[in-house]
Short mmCIF file of N, CA and C in Angstrom, two decimals:
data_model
loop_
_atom_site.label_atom_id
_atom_site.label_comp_id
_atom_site.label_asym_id
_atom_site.label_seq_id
_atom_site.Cartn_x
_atom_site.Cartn_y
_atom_site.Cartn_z
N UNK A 1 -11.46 14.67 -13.61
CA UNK A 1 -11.13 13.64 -12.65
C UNK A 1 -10.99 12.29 -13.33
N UNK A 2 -10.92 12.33 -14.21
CA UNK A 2 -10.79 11.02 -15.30
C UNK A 2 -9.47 10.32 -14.77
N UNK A 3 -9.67 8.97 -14.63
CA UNK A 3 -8.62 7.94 -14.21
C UNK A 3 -8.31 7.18 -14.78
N UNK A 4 -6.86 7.59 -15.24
CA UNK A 4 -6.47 6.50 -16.42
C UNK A 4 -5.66 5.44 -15.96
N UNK A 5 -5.73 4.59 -16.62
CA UNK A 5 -5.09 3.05 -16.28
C UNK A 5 -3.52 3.69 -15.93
N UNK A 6 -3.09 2.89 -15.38
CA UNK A 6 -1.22 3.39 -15.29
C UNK A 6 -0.56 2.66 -16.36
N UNK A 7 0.47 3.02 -16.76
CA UNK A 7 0.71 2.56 -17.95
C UNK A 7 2.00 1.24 -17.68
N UNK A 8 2.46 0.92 -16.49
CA UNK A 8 2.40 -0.09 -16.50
C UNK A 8 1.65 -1.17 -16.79
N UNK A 9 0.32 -1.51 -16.27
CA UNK A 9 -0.76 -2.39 -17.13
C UNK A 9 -0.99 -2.07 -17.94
N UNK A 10 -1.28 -0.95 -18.72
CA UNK A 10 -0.99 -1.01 -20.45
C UNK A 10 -0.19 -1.84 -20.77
N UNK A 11 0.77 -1.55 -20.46
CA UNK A 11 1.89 -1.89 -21.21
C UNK A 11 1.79 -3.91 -21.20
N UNK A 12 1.47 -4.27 -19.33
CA UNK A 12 1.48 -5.98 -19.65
C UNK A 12 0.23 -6.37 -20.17
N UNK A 13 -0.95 -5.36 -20.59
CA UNK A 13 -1.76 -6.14 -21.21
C UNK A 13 -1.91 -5.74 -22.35
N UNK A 14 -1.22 -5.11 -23.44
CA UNK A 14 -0.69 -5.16 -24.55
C UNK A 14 0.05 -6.18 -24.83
N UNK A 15 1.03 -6.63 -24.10
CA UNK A 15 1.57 -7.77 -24.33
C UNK A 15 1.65 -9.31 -23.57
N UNK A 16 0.45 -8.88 -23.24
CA UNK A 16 0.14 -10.30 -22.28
C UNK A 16 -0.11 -11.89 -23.32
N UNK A 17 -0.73 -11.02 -24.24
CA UNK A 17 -0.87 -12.63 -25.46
C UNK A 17 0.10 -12.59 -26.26
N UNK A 18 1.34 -11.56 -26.41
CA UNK A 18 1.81 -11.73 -27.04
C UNK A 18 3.22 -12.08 -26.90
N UNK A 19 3.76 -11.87 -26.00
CA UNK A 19 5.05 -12.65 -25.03
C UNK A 19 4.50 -13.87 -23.83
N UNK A 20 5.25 -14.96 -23.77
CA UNK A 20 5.45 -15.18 -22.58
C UNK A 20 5.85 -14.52 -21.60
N UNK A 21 5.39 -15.09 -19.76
CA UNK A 21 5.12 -14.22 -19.07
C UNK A 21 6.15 -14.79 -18.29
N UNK A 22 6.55 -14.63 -17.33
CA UNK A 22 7.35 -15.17 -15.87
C UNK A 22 6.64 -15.31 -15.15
N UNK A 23 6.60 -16.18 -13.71
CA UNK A 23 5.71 -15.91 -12.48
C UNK A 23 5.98 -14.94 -12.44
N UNK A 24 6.87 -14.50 -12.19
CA UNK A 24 6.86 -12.97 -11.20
C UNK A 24 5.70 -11.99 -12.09
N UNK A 25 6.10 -11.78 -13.31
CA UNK A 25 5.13 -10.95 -14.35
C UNK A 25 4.10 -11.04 -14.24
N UNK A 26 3.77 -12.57 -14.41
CA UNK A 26 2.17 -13.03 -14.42
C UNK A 26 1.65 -12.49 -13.02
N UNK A 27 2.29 -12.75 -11.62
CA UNK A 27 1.78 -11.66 -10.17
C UNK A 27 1.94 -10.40 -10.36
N UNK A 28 2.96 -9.94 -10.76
CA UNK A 28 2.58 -8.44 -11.01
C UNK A 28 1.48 -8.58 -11.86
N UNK A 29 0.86 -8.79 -12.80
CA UNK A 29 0.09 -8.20 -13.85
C UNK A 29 -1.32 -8.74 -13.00
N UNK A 30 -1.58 -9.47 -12.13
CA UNK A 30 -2.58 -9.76 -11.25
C UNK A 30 -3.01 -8.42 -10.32
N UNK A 31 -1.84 -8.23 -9.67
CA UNK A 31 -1.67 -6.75 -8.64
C UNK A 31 -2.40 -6.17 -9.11
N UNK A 32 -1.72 -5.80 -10.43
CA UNK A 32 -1.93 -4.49 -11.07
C UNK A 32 -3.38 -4.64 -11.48
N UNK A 33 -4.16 -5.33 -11.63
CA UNK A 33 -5.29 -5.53 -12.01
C UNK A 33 -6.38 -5.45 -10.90
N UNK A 34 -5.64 -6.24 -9.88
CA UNK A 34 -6.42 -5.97 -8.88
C UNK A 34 -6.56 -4.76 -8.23
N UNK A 35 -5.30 -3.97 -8.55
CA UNK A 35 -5.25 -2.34 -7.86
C UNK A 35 -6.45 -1.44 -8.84
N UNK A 36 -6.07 -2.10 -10.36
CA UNK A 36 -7.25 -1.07 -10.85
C UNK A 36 -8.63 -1.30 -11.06
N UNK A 37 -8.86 -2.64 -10.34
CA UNK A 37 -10.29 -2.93 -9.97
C UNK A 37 -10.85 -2.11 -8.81
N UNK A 38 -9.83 -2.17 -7.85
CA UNK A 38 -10.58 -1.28 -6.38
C UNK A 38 -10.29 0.54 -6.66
N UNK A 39 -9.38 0.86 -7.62
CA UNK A 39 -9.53 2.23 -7.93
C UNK A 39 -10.48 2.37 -8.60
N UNK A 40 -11.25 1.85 -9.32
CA UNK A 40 -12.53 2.09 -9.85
C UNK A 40 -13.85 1.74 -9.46
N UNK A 41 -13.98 1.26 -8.15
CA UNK A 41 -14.39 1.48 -6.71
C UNK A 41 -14.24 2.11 -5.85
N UNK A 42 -13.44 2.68 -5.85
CA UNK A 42 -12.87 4.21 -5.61
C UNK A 42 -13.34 5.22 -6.03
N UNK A 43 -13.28 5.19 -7.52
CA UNK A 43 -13.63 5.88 -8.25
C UNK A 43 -15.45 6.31 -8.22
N UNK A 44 -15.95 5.39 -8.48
CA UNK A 44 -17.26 5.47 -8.11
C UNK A 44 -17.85 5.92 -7.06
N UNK A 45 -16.93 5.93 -5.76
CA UNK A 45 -17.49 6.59 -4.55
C UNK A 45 -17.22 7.87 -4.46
N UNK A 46 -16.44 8.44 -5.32
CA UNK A 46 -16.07 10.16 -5.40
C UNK A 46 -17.20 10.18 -6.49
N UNK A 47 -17.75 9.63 -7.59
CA UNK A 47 -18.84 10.03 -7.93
C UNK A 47 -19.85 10.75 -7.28
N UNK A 48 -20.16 10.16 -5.95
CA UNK A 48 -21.84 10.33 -4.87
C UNK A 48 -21.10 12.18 -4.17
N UNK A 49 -20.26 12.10 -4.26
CA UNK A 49 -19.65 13.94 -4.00
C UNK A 49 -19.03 14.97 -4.69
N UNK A 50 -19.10 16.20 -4.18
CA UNK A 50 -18.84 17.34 -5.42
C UNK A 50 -17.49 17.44 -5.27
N UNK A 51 -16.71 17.46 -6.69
CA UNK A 51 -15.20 17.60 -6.33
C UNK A 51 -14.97 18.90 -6.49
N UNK A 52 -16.05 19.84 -6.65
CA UNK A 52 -15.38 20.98 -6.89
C UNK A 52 -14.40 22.19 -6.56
N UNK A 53 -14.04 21.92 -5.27
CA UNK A 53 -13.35 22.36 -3.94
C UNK A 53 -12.08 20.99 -3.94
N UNK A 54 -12.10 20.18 -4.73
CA UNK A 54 -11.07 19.26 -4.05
C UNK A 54 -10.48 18.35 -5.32
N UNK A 55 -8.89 18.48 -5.74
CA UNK A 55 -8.31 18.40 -7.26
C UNK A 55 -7.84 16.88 -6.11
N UNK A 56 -8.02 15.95 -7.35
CA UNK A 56 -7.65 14.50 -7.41
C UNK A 56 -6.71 13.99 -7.99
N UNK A 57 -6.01 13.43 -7.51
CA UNK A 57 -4.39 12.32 -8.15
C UNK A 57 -4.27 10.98 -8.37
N UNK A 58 -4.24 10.35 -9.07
CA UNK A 58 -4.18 9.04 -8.83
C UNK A 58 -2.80 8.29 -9.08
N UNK A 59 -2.47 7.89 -8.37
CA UNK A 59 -0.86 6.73 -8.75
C UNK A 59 0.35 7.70 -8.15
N UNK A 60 0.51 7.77 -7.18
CA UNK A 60 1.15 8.68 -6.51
C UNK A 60 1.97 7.74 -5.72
N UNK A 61 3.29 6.95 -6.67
CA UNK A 61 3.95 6.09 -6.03
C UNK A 61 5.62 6.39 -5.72
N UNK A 62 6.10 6.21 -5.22
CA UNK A 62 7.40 6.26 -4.81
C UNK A 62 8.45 4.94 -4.34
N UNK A 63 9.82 5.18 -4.14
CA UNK A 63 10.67 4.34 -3.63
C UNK A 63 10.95 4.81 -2.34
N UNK A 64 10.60 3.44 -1.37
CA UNK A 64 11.51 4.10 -0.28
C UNK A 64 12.21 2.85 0.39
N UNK A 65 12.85 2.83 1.59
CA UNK A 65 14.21 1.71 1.61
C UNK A 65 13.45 0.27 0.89
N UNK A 66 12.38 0.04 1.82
CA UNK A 66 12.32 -1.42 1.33
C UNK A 66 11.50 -1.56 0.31
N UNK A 67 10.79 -1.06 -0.66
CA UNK A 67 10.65 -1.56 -1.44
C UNK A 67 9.27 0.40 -2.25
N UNK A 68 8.97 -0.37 -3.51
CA UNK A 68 8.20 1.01 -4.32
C UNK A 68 6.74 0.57 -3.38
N UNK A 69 6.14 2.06 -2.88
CA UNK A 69 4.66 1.90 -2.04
C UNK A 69 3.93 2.85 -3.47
N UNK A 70 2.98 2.52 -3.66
CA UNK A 70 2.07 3.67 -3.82
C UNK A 70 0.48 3.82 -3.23
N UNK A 71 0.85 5.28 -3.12
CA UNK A 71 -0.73 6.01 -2.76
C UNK A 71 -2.10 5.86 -4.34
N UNK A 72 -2.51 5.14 -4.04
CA UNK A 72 -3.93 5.00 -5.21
C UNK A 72 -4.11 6.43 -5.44
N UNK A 73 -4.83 7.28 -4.21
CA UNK A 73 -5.26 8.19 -4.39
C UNK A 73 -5.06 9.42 -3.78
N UNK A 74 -4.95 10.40 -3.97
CA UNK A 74 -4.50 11.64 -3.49
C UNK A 74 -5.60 13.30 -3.66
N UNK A 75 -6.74 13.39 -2.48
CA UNK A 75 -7.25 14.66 -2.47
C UNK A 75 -6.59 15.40 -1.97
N UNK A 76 -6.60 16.89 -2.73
CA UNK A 76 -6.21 17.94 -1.87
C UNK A 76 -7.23 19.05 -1.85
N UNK A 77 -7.49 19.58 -1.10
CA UNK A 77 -8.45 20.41 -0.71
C UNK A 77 -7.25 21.97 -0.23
N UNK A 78 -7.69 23.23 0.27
CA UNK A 78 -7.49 24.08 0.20
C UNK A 78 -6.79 23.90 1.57
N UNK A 79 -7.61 22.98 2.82
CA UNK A 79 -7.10 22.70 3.84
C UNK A 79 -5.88 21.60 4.25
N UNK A 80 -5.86 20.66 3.20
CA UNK A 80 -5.56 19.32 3.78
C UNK A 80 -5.48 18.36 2.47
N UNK A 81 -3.72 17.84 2.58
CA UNK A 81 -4.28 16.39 1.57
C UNK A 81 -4.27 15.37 2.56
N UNK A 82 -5.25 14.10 1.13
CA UNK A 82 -6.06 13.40 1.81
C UNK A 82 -4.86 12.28 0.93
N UNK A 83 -4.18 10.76 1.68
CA UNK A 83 -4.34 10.22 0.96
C UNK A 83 -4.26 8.58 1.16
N UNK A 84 -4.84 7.93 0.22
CA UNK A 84 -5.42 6.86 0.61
C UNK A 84 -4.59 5.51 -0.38
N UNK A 85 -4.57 4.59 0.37
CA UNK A 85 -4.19 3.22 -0.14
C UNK A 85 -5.13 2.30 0.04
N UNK A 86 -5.18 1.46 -0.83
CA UNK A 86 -6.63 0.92 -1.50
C UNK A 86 -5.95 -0.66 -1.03
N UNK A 87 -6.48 -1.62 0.07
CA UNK A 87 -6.27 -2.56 -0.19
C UNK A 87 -7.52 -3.58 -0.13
N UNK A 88 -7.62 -5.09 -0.63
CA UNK A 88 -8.17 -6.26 -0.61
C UNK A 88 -8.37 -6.65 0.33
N UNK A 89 -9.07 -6.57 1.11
CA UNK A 89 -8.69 -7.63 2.41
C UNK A 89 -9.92 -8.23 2.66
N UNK A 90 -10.50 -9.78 3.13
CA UNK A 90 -11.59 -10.26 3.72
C UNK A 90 -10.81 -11.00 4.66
N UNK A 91 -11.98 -11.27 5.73
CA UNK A 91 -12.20 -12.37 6.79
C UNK A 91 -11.46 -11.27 7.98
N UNK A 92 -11.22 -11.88 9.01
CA UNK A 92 -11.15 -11.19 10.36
C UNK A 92 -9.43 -11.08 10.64
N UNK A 93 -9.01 -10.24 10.82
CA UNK A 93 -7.80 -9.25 11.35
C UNK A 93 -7.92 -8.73 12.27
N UNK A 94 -6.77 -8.70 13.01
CA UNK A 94 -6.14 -7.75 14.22
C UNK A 94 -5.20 -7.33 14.20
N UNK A 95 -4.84 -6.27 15.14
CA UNK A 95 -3.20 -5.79 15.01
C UNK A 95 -2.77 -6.38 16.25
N UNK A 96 -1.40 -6.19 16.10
CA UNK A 96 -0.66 -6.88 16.80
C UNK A 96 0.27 -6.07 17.95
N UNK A 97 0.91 -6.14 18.80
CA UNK A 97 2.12 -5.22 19.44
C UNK A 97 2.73 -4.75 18.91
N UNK A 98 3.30 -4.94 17.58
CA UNK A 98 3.94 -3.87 16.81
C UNK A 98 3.55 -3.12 15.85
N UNK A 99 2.13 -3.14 16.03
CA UNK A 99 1.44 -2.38 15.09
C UNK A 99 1.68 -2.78 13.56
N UNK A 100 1.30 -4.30 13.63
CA UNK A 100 1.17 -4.86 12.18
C UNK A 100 -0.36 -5.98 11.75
N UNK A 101 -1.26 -5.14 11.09
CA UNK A 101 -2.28 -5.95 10.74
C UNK A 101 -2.32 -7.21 10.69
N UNK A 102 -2.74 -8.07 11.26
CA UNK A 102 -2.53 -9.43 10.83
C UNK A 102 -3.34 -10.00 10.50
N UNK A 103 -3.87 -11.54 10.12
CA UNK A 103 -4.97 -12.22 9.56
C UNK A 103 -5.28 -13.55 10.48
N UNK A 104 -6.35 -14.04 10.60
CA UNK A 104 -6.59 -14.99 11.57
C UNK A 104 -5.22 -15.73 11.80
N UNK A 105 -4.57 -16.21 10.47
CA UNK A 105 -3.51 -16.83 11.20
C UNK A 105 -2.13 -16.49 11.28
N UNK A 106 -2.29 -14.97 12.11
CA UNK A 106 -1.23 -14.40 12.41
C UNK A 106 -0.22 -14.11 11.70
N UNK A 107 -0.36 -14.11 9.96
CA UNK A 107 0.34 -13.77 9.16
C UNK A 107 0.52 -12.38 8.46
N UNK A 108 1.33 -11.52 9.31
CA UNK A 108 1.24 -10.18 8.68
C UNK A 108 0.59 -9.59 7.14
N UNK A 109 -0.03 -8.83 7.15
CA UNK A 109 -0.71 -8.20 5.88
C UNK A 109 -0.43 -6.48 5.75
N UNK A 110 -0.36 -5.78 6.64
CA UNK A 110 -0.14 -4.14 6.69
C UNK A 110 1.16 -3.79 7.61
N UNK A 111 2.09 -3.48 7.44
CA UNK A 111 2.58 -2.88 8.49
C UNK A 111 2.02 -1.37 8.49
N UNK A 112 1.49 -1.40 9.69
CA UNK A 112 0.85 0.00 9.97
C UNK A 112 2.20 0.82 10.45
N UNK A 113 3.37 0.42 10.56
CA UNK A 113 4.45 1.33 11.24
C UNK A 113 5.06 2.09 9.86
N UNK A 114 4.94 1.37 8.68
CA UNK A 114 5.06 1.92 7.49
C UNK A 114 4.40 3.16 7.22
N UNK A 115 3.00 3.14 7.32
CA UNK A 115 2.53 4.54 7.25
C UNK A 115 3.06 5.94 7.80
N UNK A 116 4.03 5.92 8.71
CA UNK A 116 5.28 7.02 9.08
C UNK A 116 5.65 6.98 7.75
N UNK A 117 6.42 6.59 7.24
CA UNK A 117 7.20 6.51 6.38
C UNK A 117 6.90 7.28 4.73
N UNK A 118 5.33 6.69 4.60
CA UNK A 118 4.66 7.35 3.87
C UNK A 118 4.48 8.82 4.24
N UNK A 119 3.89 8.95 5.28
CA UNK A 119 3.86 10.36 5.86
C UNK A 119 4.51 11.22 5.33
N UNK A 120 5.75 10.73 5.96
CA UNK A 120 7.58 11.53 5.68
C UNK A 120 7.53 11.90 4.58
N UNK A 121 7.65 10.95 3.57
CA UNK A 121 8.16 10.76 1.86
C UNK A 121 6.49 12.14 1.29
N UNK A 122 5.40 12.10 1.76
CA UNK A 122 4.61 13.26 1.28
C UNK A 122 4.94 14.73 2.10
N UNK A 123 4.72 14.67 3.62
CA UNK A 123 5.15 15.84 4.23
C UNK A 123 6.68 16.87 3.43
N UNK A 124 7.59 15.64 3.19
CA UNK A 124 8.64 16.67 2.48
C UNK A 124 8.24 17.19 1.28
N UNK A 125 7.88 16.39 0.47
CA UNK A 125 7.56 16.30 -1.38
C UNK A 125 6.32 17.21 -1.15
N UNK A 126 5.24 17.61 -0.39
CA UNK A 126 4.12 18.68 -0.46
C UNK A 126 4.41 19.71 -0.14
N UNK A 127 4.67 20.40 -0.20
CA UNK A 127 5.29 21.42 0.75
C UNK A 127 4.62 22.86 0.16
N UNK A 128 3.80 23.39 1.05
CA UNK A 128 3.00 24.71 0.49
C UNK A 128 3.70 25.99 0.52
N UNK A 129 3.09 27.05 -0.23
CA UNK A 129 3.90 28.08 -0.09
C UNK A 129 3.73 28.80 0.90
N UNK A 130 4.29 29.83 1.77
CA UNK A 130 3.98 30.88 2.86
C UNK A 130 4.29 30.18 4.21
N UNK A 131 3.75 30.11 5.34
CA UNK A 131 3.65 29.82 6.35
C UNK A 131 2.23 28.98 6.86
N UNK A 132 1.88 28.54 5.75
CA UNK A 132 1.03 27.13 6.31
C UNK A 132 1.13 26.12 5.43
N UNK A 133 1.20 25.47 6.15
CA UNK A 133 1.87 23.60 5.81
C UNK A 133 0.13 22.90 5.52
N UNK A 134 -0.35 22.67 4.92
CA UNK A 134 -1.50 21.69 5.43
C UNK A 134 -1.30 20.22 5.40
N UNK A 135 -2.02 19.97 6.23
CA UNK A 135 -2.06 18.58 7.18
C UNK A 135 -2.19 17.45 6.13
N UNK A 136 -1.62 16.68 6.49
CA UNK A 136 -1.72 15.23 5.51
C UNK A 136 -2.08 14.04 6.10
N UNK A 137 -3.15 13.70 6.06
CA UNK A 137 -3.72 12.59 6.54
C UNK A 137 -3.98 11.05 5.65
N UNK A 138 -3.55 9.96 5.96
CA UNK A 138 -2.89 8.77 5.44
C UNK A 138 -4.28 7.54 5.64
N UNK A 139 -5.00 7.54 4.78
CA UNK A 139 -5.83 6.21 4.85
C UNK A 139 -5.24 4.85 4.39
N UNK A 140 -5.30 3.85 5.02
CA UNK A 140 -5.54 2.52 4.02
C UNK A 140 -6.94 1.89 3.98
N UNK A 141 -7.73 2.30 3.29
CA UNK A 141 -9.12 2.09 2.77
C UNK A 141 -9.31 0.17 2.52
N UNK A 142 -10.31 -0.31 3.29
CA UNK A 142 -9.97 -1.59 2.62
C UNK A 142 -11.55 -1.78 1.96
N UNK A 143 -11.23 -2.05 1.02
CA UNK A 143 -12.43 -2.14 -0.01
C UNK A 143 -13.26 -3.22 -0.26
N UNK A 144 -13.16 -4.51 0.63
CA UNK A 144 -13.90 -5.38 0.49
C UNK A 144 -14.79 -5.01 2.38
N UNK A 145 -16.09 -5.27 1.83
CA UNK A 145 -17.06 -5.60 2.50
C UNK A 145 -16.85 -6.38 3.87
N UNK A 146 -16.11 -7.68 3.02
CA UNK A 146 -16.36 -8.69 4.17
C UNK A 146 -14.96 -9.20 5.17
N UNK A 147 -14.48 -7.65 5.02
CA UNK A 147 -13.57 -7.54 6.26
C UNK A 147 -13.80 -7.08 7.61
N UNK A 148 -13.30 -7.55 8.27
CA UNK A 148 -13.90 -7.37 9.84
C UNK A 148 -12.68 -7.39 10.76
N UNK A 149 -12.73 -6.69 11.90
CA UNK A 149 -11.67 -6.39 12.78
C UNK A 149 -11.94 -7.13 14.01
N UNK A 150 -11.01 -7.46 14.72
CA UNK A 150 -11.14 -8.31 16.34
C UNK A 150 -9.98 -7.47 17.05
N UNK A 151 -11.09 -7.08 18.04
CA UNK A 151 -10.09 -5.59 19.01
C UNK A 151 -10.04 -4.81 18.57
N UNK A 152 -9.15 -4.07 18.72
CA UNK A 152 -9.11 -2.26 18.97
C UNK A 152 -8.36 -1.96 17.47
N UNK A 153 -9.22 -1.14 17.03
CA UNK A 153 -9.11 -0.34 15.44
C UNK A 153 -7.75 -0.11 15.30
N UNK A 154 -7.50 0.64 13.96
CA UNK A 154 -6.40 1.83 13.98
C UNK A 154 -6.60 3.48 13.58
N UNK A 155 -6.34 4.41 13.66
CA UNK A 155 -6.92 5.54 12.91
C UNK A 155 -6.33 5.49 11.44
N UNK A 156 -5.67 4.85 10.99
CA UNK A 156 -5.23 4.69 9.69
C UNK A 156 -5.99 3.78 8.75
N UNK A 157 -6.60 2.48 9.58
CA UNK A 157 -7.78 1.75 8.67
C UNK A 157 -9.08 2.50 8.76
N UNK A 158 -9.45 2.52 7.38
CA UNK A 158 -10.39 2.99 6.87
C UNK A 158 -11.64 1.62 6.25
N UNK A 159 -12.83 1.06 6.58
CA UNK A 159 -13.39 0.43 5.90
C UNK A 159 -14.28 0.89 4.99
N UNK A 160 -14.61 0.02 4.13
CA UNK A 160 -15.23 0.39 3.07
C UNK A 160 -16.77 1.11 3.07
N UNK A 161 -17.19 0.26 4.49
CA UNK A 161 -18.64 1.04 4.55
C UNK A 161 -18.40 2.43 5.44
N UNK A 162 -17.06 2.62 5.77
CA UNK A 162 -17.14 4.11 6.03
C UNK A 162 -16.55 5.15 4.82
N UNK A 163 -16.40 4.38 4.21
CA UNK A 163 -15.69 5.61 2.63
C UNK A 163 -16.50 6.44 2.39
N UNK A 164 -18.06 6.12 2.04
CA UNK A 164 -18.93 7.21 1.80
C UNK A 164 -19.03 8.46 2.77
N UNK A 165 -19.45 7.92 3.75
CA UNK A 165 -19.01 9.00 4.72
C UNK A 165 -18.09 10.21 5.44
N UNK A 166 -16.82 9.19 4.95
CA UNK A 166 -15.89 9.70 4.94
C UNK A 166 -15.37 10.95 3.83
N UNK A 167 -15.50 10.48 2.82
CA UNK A 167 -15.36 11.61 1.91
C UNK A 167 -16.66 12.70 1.74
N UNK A 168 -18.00 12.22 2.24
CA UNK A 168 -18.78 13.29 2.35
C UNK A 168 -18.32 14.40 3.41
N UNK A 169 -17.86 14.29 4.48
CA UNK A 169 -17.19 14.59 5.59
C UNK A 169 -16.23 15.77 4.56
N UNK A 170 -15.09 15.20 4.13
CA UNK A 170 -13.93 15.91 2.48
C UNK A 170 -14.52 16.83 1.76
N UNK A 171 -15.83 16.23 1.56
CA UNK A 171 -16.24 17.52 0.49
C UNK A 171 -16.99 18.50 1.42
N UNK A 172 -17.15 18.53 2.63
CA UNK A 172 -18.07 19.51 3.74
C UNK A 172 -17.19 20.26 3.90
N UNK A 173 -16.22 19.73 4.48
CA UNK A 173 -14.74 20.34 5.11
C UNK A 173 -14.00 21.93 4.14
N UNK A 174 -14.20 20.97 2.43
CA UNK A 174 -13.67 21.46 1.19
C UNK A 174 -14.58 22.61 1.22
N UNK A 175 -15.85 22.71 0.85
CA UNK A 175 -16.56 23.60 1.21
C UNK A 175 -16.60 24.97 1.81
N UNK A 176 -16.49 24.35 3.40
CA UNK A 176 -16.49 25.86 4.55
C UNK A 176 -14.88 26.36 4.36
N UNK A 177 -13.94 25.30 4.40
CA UNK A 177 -12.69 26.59 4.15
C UNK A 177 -12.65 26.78 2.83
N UNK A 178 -13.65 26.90 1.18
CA UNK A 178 -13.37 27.56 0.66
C UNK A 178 -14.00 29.00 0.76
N UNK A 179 -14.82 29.22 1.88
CA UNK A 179 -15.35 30.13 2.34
C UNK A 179 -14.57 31.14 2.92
N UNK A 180 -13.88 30.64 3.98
CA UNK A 180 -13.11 31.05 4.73
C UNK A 180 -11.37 30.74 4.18
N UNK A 181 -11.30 31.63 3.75
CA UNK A 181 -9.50 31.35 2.84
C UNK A 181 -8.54 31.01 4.48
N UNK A 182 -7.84 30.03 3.72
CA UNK A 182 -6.74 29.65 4.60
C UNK A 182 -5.55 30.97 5.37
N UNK A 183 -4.94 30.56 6.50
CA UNK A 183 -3.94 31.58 6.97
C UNK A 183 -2.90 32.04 5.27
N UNK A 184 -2.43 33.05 5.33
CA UNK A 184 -1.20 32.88 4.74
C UNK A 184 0.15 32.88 5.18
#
C-alpha cells in the first residue's frame, strides 16, 4: 500500500530551485503539495484498519469536459469501489439550490453536481467481469477539522472526524463478503 509521490511534484520539486517558476507553476506546485499533504493523512487513517480484503489506488485522475479531476484515492473491495477526493476546507459552508458547496461568502468551492460526472467517467472505466457490476460510491472527504456545515448535509461530503469510522465500516463490509463470495 505504499504511496508514492506523483511524479508530477517530483518533477516541480526537482526543479523548483533550479528554474524559474511562473505564477501559474508556482500554484500548481502549492496544489500539488497540498494534495500530498492530506493524502498522507489519508494515508495514516488506512493505517488504524486491515487492508487485507481491500487493494488501494492512489492518483486516479482523468480529463473530462471542463477541466483534469482526480480521485486521491481508490478502495476496492470484493463488493464495492470506494472512492474518495481529499479536499482543504475550514470555516462554515452550505450548499446551495444547485447543489454547489459554498463558503460563508457565498463563493462556490465544490460543485457537488460534478460528482455525476465522476461517477460516469469510473462506472464505464470499472467494469467487472460476469454479471455483477459492483457499486461505486464517491466521497469528497474534507480533511480539515475545523470545517463545519450550516443546514442540511450531502451524502457525498464526508468529514474528517467521520473517516475513521467510515473506513472501519470498509474493512467490516470487506470482511463478511470475503466470506460470502460475490454473485457471479
Amino acid at each position: 500500500m505504499i504511496r508514492e509521490q506523483r511524479e508530477k511534484l517530483q518533477i516541480y520539486e526537482f526543479l523548483y530551485n533550479r528554474l524559474p517558476f511562473s505564477d501559474e507553476e508556482q500554484k500548481e506546485l502549492e496544489v500539488l503539495r497540498e494534495q500530498e499533504e492530506l493524502e498522507a493523512q489519508f494515508e495514516q487513517q488506512l493505517t488504524q484498519i486491515k487492508l487485507d480484503n481491500i487493494e488501494v489506488m492512489w492518483h486516479c485522475s482523468f480529463e473530462d469536459r471542463n477541466s483534469e479531476n482526480i480521485v486521491n484515492v481508490m478502495l476496492a473491495t470484493d463488493y464495492c469501489y470506494y472512492l474518495f477526493v481529499l479536499k482543504d476546507l475550514k470555516g462554515t459552508h452550505s450548499i446551495n439550490a444547485f447543489n454547489i458547496l459554498v463558503n460563508d461568502n457565498n463563493n462556490p468551492v465544490i460543485n457537488l453536481q460534478q460528482s455525476k460526472e465522476i461517477y460516469e467517467h469510473f462506472r464505464r472505466t470499472l467494469i467487472d467481469e460476469g454479471k455483477y457490476q459492483r457499486p461505486i460510491i464517491l466521497k469528497y472527504v474534507v480533511m480539515n477539522p475545523r470545517f463545519k456545515m450550516r443546514g442540511k448535509g450531502s451524502e457525498v461530503l464526508l468529514r474528517y472526524e467521520d473517516l475513521p469510522y467510515y473506513l472501519k465500516a470498509i474493512e467490516s463490509a470487506a470482511k463478511i463478503r470475503k466470506k460470502y463470495r460475490r454473485p457471479l
